[in-house]
CSV table of N, CA and C in Angstrom, one decimal:
chain,number,residue,atom,x,y,z
A,783,MET,N,28.0,15.4,-19.7
A,783,MET,CA,27.1,14.5,-20.4
A,783,MET,C,26.3,15.3,-21.4
A,784,ARG,N,25.9,16.5,-21.0
A,784,ARG,CA,25.1,17.4,-21.9
A,784,ARG,C,25.8,17.5,-23.2
A,785,ILE,N,27.2,17.7,-23.2
A,785,ILE,CA,27.9,17.8,-24.4
A,785,ILE,C,27.9,16.5,-25.2
A,786,LEU,N,28.0,15.4,-24.5
A,786,LEU,CA,28.0,14.1,-25.2
A,786,LEU,C,26.7,14.0,-26.0
A,787,THR,N,25.6,14.4,-25.3
A,787,THR,CA,24.3,14.3,-26.0
A,787,THR,C,24.3,15.2,-27.2
A,788,ALA,N,24.8,16.4,-27.0
A,788,ALA,CA,24.9,17.3,-28.2
A,788,ALA,C,25.7,16.7,-29.3
A,789,SER,N,26.8,16.0,-28.9
A,789,SER,CA,27.6,15.4,-29.9
A,789,SER,C,26.8,14.4,-30.7
A,790,VAL,N,26.1,13.6,-30.1
A,790,VAL,CA,25.3,12.5,-30.7
A,790,VAL,C,24.3,13.2,-31.7
A,791,ILE,N,23.6,14.3,-31.2
A,791,ILE,CA,22.6,15.0,-32.0
A,791,ILE,C,23.3,15.5,-33.3
A,792,ILE,N,24.4,16.2,-33.1
A,792,ILE,CA,25.1,16.7,-34.3
A,792,ILE,C,25.6,15.6,-35.2
A,793,ALA,N,26.1,14.6,-34.7
A,793,ALA,CA,26.6,13.5,-35.5
A,793,ALA,C,25.4,12.9,-36.3
A,794,ALA,N,24.2,12.8,-35.8
A,794,ALA,CA,23.1,12.4,-36.5
A,794,ALA,C,22.7,13.4,-37.6
A,795,LEU,N,22.8,14.6,-37.3
A,795,LEU,CA,22.4,15.7,-38.2
A,795,LEU,C,23.4,15.8,-39.4
A,796,SER,N,24.6,15.4,-39.1
A,796,SER,CA,25.7,15.6,-40.0
A,796,SER,C,25.9,14.5,-41.1
A,797,LEU,N,25.0,13.6,-41.1
A,797,LEU,CA,25.2,12.5,-42.1
A,797,LEU,C,25.3,13.2,-43.5
A,798,GLY,N,26.3,12.8,-44.2
A,798,GLY,CA,26.6,13.4,-45.5
A,798,GLY,C,27.4,14.7,-45.5
A,799,THR,N,27.7,15.1,-44.3
A,799,THR,CA,28.6,16.3,-44.2
A,799,THR,C,29.8,15.9,-43.3
A,800,PRO,N,30.8,16.8,-43.3
A,800,PRO,CA,31.9,16.4,-42.4
A,800,PRO,C,31.5,16.2,-41.0
A,801,ALA,N,32.2,15.3,-40.3
A,801,ALA,CA,31.9,15.0,-39.0
A,801,ALA,C,32.3,16.1,-38.0
A,802,PHE,N,31.5,16.3,-37.0
A,802,PHE,CA,31.9,17.3,-36.0
A,802,PHE,C,31.3,17.2,-34.7
A,803,VAL,N,31.6,18.1,-33.8
A,803,VAL,CA,31.1,18.3,-32.5
A,803,VAL,C,31.1,17.1,-31.6
A,804,GLN,N,32.1,17.0,-30.9
A,804,GLN,CA,32.2,16.2,-29.7
A,804,GLN,C,32.9,17.0,-28.7
A,805,ALA,N,32.4,18.0,-28.2
A,805,ALA,CA,33.0,18.9,-27.3
A,805,ALA,C,33.2,18.2,-25.9
A,806,GLN,N,34.1,17.3,-25.8
A,806,GLN,CA,34.3,16.6,-24.6
A,806,GLN,C,35.6,17.1,-24.0
A,807,GLY,N,35.6,17.6,-22.9
A,807,GLY,CA,36.9,18.1,-22.3
A,807,GLY,C,37.4,17.2,-21.2
A,808,ALA,N,37.3,15.9,-21.4
A,808,ALA,CA,37.8,15.0,-20.4
A,808,ALA,C,39.3,15.1,-20.2
A,809,PRO,N,39.8,14.9,-19.0
A,809,PRO,CA,41.2,15.1,-18.8
A,809,PRO,C,42.0,14.0,-19.5
A,810,SER,N,43.2,14.5,-19.9
A,810,SER,CA,44.2,13.6,-20.6
A,810,SER,C,43.6,12.7,-21.7
A,811,GLN,N,42.8,13.3,-22.5
A,811,GLN,CA,42.2,12.5,-23.6
A,811,GLN,C,43.0,12.7,-24.9
A,812,SER,N,44.3,12.8,-24.7
A,812,SER,CA,45.1,13.2,-25.8
A,812,SER,C,44.6,14.4,-26.5
A,813,GLY,N,44.1,15.3,-25.7
A,813,GLY,CA,43.6,16.6,-26.2
A,813,GLY,C,42.6,16.4,-27.3
A,814,ALA,N,42.6,17.2,-28.3
A,814,ALA,CA,41.6,17.2,-29.3
A,814,ALA,C,41.8,16.0,-30.2
A,815,GLU,N,43.0,15.5,-30.1
A,815,GLU,CA,43.3,14.4,-31.1
A,815,GLU,C,42.6,13.1,-30.7
A,816,ALA,N,42.5,12.8,-29.5
A,816,ALA,CA,41.9,11.5,-29.1
A,816,ALA,C,40.8,11.7,-28.1
A,817,PRO,N,40.2,12.9,-28.0
A,817,PRO,CA,39.2,13.1,-27.0
A,817,PRO,C,37.9,12.4,-27.3
A,818,SER,N,37.8,11.2,-27.2
A,818,SER,CA,36.6,10.5,-27.5
A,818,SER,C,36.2,9.8,-26.2
A,819,THR,N,35.0,9.3,-26.2
A,819,THR,CA,34.5,8.7,-25.0
A,819,THR,C,35.1,7.3,-24.9
A,820,GLU,N,35.7,6.8,-26.0
A,820,GLU,CA,36.4,5.5,-26.0
A,820,GLU,C,37.9,5.7,-26.1
A,821,SER,N,38.6,5.2,-25.1
A,821,SER,CA,40.0,5.4,-25.1
A,821,SER,C,40.7,4.6,-26.2
A,822,SER,N,40.0,3.7,-26.8
A,822,SER,CA,40.6,2.9,-27.8
A,822,SER,C,40.6,3.5,-29.2
A,823,THR,N,40.0,4.7,-29.3
A,823,THR,CA,39.9,5.4,-30.6
A,823,THR,C,41.3,5.8,-31.1
A,824,VAL,N,41.5,5.4,-32.4
A,824,VAL,CA,42.8,5.8,-33.0
A,824,VAL,C,42.5,6.9,-34.0
A,825,ILE,N,43.3,7.9,-33.9
A,825,ILE,CA,43.2,9.1,-34.8
A,825,ILE,C,44.2,8.9,-35.9
A,826,ARG,N,43.7,8.8,-37.1
A,826,ARG,CA,44.6,8.6,-38.3
A,826,ARG,C,44.8,9.9,-39.0
A,827,SER,N,43.9,10.8,-38.9
A,827,SER,CA,44.1,12.1,-39.5
A,827,SER,C,43.3,13.2,-38.8
A,828,ILE,N,43.7,14.4,-39.0
A,828,ILE,CA,43.1,15.6,-38.3
A,828,ILE,C,42.7,16.6,-39.4
A,829,GLN,N,41.5,17.1,-39.4
A,829,GLN,CA,41.1,18.1,-40.3
A,829,GLN,C,40.5,19.3,-39.6
A,830,VAL,N,40.6,20.4,-40.2
A,830,VAL,CA,40.1,21.6,-39.6
A,830,VAL,C,39.1,22.2,-40.6
A,831,ILE,N,37.9,22.5,-40.2
A,831,ILE,CA,36.9,23.1,-41.0
A,831,ILE,C,36.3,24.4,-40.4
A,832,ASP,N,36.3,25.5,-41.1
A,832,ASP,CA,35.7,26.7,-40.6
A,832,ASP,C,34.2,26.5,-40.7
A,833,ILE,N,33.5,27.0,-39.7
A,833,ILE,CA,32.1,26.8,-39.6
A,833,ILE,C,31.4,27.4,-40.8
A,834,LYS,N,32.0,28.4,-41.4
A,834,LYS,CA,31.4,29.1,-42.6
A,834,LYS,C,31.4,28.1,-43.8
A,835,GLU,N,32.2,27.1,-43.8
A,835,GLU,CA,32.2,26.1,-44.9
A,835,GLU,C,31.1,25.1,-44.8
A,836,LEU,N,30.4,25.1,-43.7
A,836,LEU,CA,29.3,24.1,-43.5
A,836,LEU,C,28.0,24.6,-44.1
A,837,GLN,N,27.2,23.6,-44.4
A,837,GLN,CA,25.8,24.0,-45.0
A,837,GLN,C,25.1,24.7,-43.9
A,838,PRO,N,24.3,25.7,-44.3
A,838,PRO,CA,23.5,26.5,-43.3
A,838,PRO,C,22.8,25.8,-42.2
A,839,PRO,N,22.0,24.7,-42.6
A,839,PRO,CA,21.3,24.0,-41.5
A,839,PRO,C,22.2,23.4,-40.5
A,840,VAL,N,23.3,22.8,-40.9
A,840,VAL,CA,24.3,22.2,-40.0
A,840,VAL,C,25.0,23.3,-39.2
A,841,ARG,N,25.3,24.4,-39.9
A,841,ARG,CA,26.0,25.5,-39.2
A,841,ARG,C,25.1,26.1,-38.1
A,842,SER,N,23.8,26.2,-38.3
A,842,SER,CA,22.9,26.7,-37.3
A,842,SER,C,22.8,25.8,-36.1
A,843,LYS,N,22.8,24.5,-36.4
A,843,LYS,CA,22.7,23.5,-35.3
A,843,LYS,C,24.0,23.6,-34.4
A,844,ILE,N,25.1,23.7,-35.1
A,844,ILE,CA,26.3,23.8,-34.3
A,844,ILE,C,26.3,25.1,-33.5
A,845,ASP,N,25.9,26.2,-34.1
A,845,ASP,CA,25.8,27.5,-33.3
A,845,ASP,C,24.9,27.3,-32.1
A,846,GLU,N,23.8,26.6,-32.3
A,846,GLU,CA,22.8,26.4,-31.2
A,846,GLU,C,23.4,25.6,-30.1
A,847,ILE,N,24.1,24.6,-30.5
A,847,ILE,CA,24.7,23.7,-29.4
A,847,ILE,C,25.8,24.5,-28.7
A,848,VAL,N,26.6,25.2,-29.5
A,848,VAL,CA,27.7,26.0,-28.9
A,848,VAL,C,27.1,27.0,-27.9
A,849,ALA,N,26.0,27.6,-28.3
A,849,ALA,CA,25.4,28.6,-27.4
A,849,ALA,C,24.9,28.0,-26.1
A,850,ASN,N,24.6,26.7,-26.1
A,850,ASN,CA,24.1,26.0,-25.0
A,850,ASN,C,25.2,25.3,-24.2
A,851,THR,N,26.4,25.4,-24.7
A,851,THR,CA,27.6,24.7,-24.0
A,851,THR,C,28.2,25.7,-23.0
A,852,SER,N,28.5,25.3,-21.9
A,852,SER,CA,29.1,26.2,-20.9
A,852,SER,C,30.5,26.6,-21.3
A,853,GLU,N,30.9,27.8,-20.9
A,853,GLU,CA,32.2,28.3,-21.1
A,853,GLU,C,33.3,27.4,-20.5
A,854,GLU,N,32.9,26.8,-19.4
A,854,GLU,CA,33.9,25.8,-18.8
A,854,GLU,C,34.1,24.6,-19.7
A,855,ASP,N,33.1,24.1,-20.3
A,855,ASP,CA,33.3,23.0,-21.2
A,855,ASP,C,34.1,23.3,-22.4
A,856,ILE,N,33.8,24.5,-23.0
A,856,ILE,CA,34.6,25.0,-24.1
A,856,ILE,C,36.1,25.2,-23.8
A,857,GLN,N,36.3,25.7,-22.6
A,857,GLN,CA,37.7,25.9,-22.1
A,857,GLN,C,38.4,24.6,-21.9
A,858,SER,N,37.7,23.7,-21.4
A,858,SER,CA,38.3,22.3,-21.2
A,858,SER,C,38.6,21.7,-22.5
A,859,LEU,N,37.8,21.8,-23.5
A,859,LEU,CA,38.1,21.3,-24.8
A,859,LEU,C,39.3,21.9,-25.4
A,860,ARG,N,39.4,23.3,-25.2
A,860,ARG,CA,40.6,24.0,-25.8
A,860,ARG,C,41.9,23.6,-25.0
A,861,LYS,N,41.8,23.4,-23.8
A,861,LYS,CA,43.0,22.9,-23.0
A,861,LYS,C,43.4,21.6,-23.5
A,862,SER,N,42.5,20.7,-23.8
A,862,SER,CA,42.8,19.4,-24.3
A,862,SER,C,43.5,19.5,-25.7
A,863,ILE,N,43.0,20.4,-26.5
A,863,ILE,CA,43.6,20.6,-27.8
A,863,ILE,C,45.1,21.1,-27.6
A,864,ASP,N,45.2,22.1,-26.7
A,864,ASP,CA,46.6,22.7,-26.5
A,864,ASP,C,47.5,21.6,-25.9
A,865,ALA,N,47.0,20.6,-25.3
A,865,ALA,CA,47.9,19.6,-24.7
A,865,ALA,C,48.2,18.5,-25.7
A,866,THR,N,47.7,18.6,-26.9
A,866,THR,CA,48.0,17.6,-28.0
A,866,THR,C,48.8,18.3,-29.1
A,867,PRO,N,50.1,18.0,-29.1
A,867,PRO,CA,50.9,18.6,-30.1
A,867,PRO,C,50.4,18.4,-31.6
A,868,GLU,N,49.9,17.3,-31.9
A,868,GLU,CA,49.5,17.0,-33.3
A,868,GLU,C,48.3,18.0,-33.7
A,869,ALA,N,47.4,18.1,-32.8
A,869,ALA,CA,46.2,19.0,-33.0
A,869,ALA,C,46.7,20.4,-33.1
A,870,THR,N,47.5,20.8,-32.2
A,870,THR,CA,48.0,22.2,-32.2
A,870,THR,C,48.8,22.5,-33.4
A,871,SER,N,49.6,21.5,-33.9
A,871,SER,CA,50.4,21.7,-35.1
A,871,SER,C,49.5,21.9,-36.3
A,872,VAL,N,48.4,21.1,-36.4
A,872,VAL,CA,47.5,21.3,-37.6
A,872,VAL,C,46.8,22.6,-37.6
A,873,LEU,N,46.4,23.1,-36.4
A,873,LEU,CA,45.8,24.4,-36.3
A,873,LEU,C,46.8,25.5,-36.7
A,874,GLU,N,48.0,25.4,-36.1
A,874,GLU,CA,49.0,26.4,-36.4
A,874,GLU,C,49.4,26.5,-37.9
A,875,ALA,N,49.4,25.3,-38.6
A,875,ALA,CA,49.7,25.3,-40.0
A,875,ALA,C,48.6,26.0,-40.8
A,876,LYS,N,47.4,26.2,-40.2
A,876,LYS,CA,46.4,26.9,-40.9
A,876,LYS,C,46.3,28.3,-40.4
A,877,GLY,N,47.2,28.7,-39.5
A,877,GLY,CA,47.2,30.0,-38.9
A,877,GLY,C,46.1,30.2,-37.8
A,878,LEU,N,45.7,29.1,-37.2
A,878,LEU,CA,44.7,29.2,-36.2
A,878,LEU,C,45.2,28.8,-34.8
A,879,LYS,N,44.3,29.0,-33.8
A,879,LYS,CA,44.6,28.7,-32.4
A,879,LYS,C,43.5,27.9,-31.8
A,880,SER,N,43.7,27.2,-30.7
A,880,SER,CA,42.7,26.4,-30.1
A,880,SER,C,41.5,27.3,-29.7
A,881,SER,N,41.8,28.6,-29.4
A,881,SER,CA,40.7,29.5,-29.0
A,881,SER,C,39.7,29.7,-30.1
A,882,GLN,N,40.0,29.3,-31.3
A,882,GLN,CA,39.1,29.5,-32.4
A,882,GLN,C,38.3,28.2,-32.6
A,883,VAL,N,38.6,27.1,-31.9
A,883,VAL,CA,37.9,25.8,-32.1
A,883,VAL,C,36.6,25.9,-31.2
A,884,VAL,N,35.5,25.6,-31.8
A,884,VAL,CA,34.2,25.7,-31.1
A,884,VAL,C,33.6,24.3,-30.9
A,885,ALA,N,34.1,23.3,-31.7
A,885,ALA,CA,33.6,22.0,-31.6
A,885,ALA,C,34.5,21.0,-32.2
A,886,ILE,N,34.5,19.7,-31.8
A,886,ILE,CA,35.2,18.7,-32.5
A,886,ILE,C,34.4,17.4,-32.6
A,887,ASN,N,34.9,16.5,-33.4
A,887,ASN,CA,34.3,15.2,-33.5
A,887,ASN,C,35.3,14.2,-33.9
A,888,ILE,N,35.2,13.0,-33.5
A,888,ILE,CA,36.0,11.9,-34.0
A,888,ILE,C,35.2,10.9,-34.6
A,889,ALA,N,35.4,10.6,-35.8
A,889,ALA,CA,34.6,9.6,-36.5
A,889,ALA,C,35.5,8.9,-37.5
A,890,ASP,N,35.5,7.6,-37.5
A,890,ASP,CA,36.3,6.8,-38.5
A,890,ASP,C,37.7,7.1,-38.5
A,891,GLY,N,38.3,7.4,-37.3
A,891,GLY,CA,39.7,7.7,-37.2
A,891,GLY,C,40.1,9.1,-37.6
A,892,VAL,N,39.1,10.0,-37.9
A,892,VAL,CA,39.4,11.4,-38.3
A,892,VAL,C,38.9,12.3,-37.2
A,893,LEU,N,39.8,13.1,-36.7
A,893,LEU,CA,39.5,14.2,-35.8
A,893,LEU,C,39.1,15.4,-36.6
A,894,THR,N,38.0,15.9,-36.5
A,894,THR,CA,37.6,17.1,-37.2
A,894,THR,C,37.4,18.2,-36.1
A,895,MET,N,38.1,19.3,-36.3
A,895,MET,CA,38.0,20.5,-35.5
A,895,MET,C,37.2,21.6,-36.2
A,896,ILE,N,36.1,22.0,-35.7
A,896,ILE,CA,35.3,23.1,-36.3
A,896,ILE,C,35.8,24.4,-35.7
A,897,THR,N,36.2,25.3,-36.5
A,897,THR,CA,36.7,26.6,-36.0
A,897,THR,C,35.7,27.8,-36.4
A,898,LYS,N,35.8,28.8,-35.7
A,898,LYS,CA,35.0,30.0,-36.0
A,898,LYS,C,36.0,31.2,-35.9
A,899,THR,N,36.2,31.8,-37.0
A,899,THR,CA,37.0,33.0,-37.1
A,899,THR,C,36.2,34.2,-37.3
A,900,ALA,N,36.4,35.2,-36.5
A,900,ALA,CA,35.7,36.5,-36.4
A,900,ALA,C,34.4,36.5,-37.2
């Protein structure tokens, strides 16, 4: 639930920026592709954004939330991503892995995965 709260906070902060952070590791949520709190969410597209591409205030909020997220929750999120071929495929096309995903969000049918590379 703590992550869901963080998701709502980030979503509110991100108005006008790409959607992100819904670090929900619920089991069999179609991985990162459909891991929303609503099972009826339909993912029409997937995008990947490096955290460096975000505006500094938004980036710092994500960093803060990630720092307060348990390693168990992050690992659960990444397992969900790995269990979703579409999400894995999009990451691989960009030369990335689920281990580089720090947050996700689903808004308006778009799954956004925020990655952090070195």
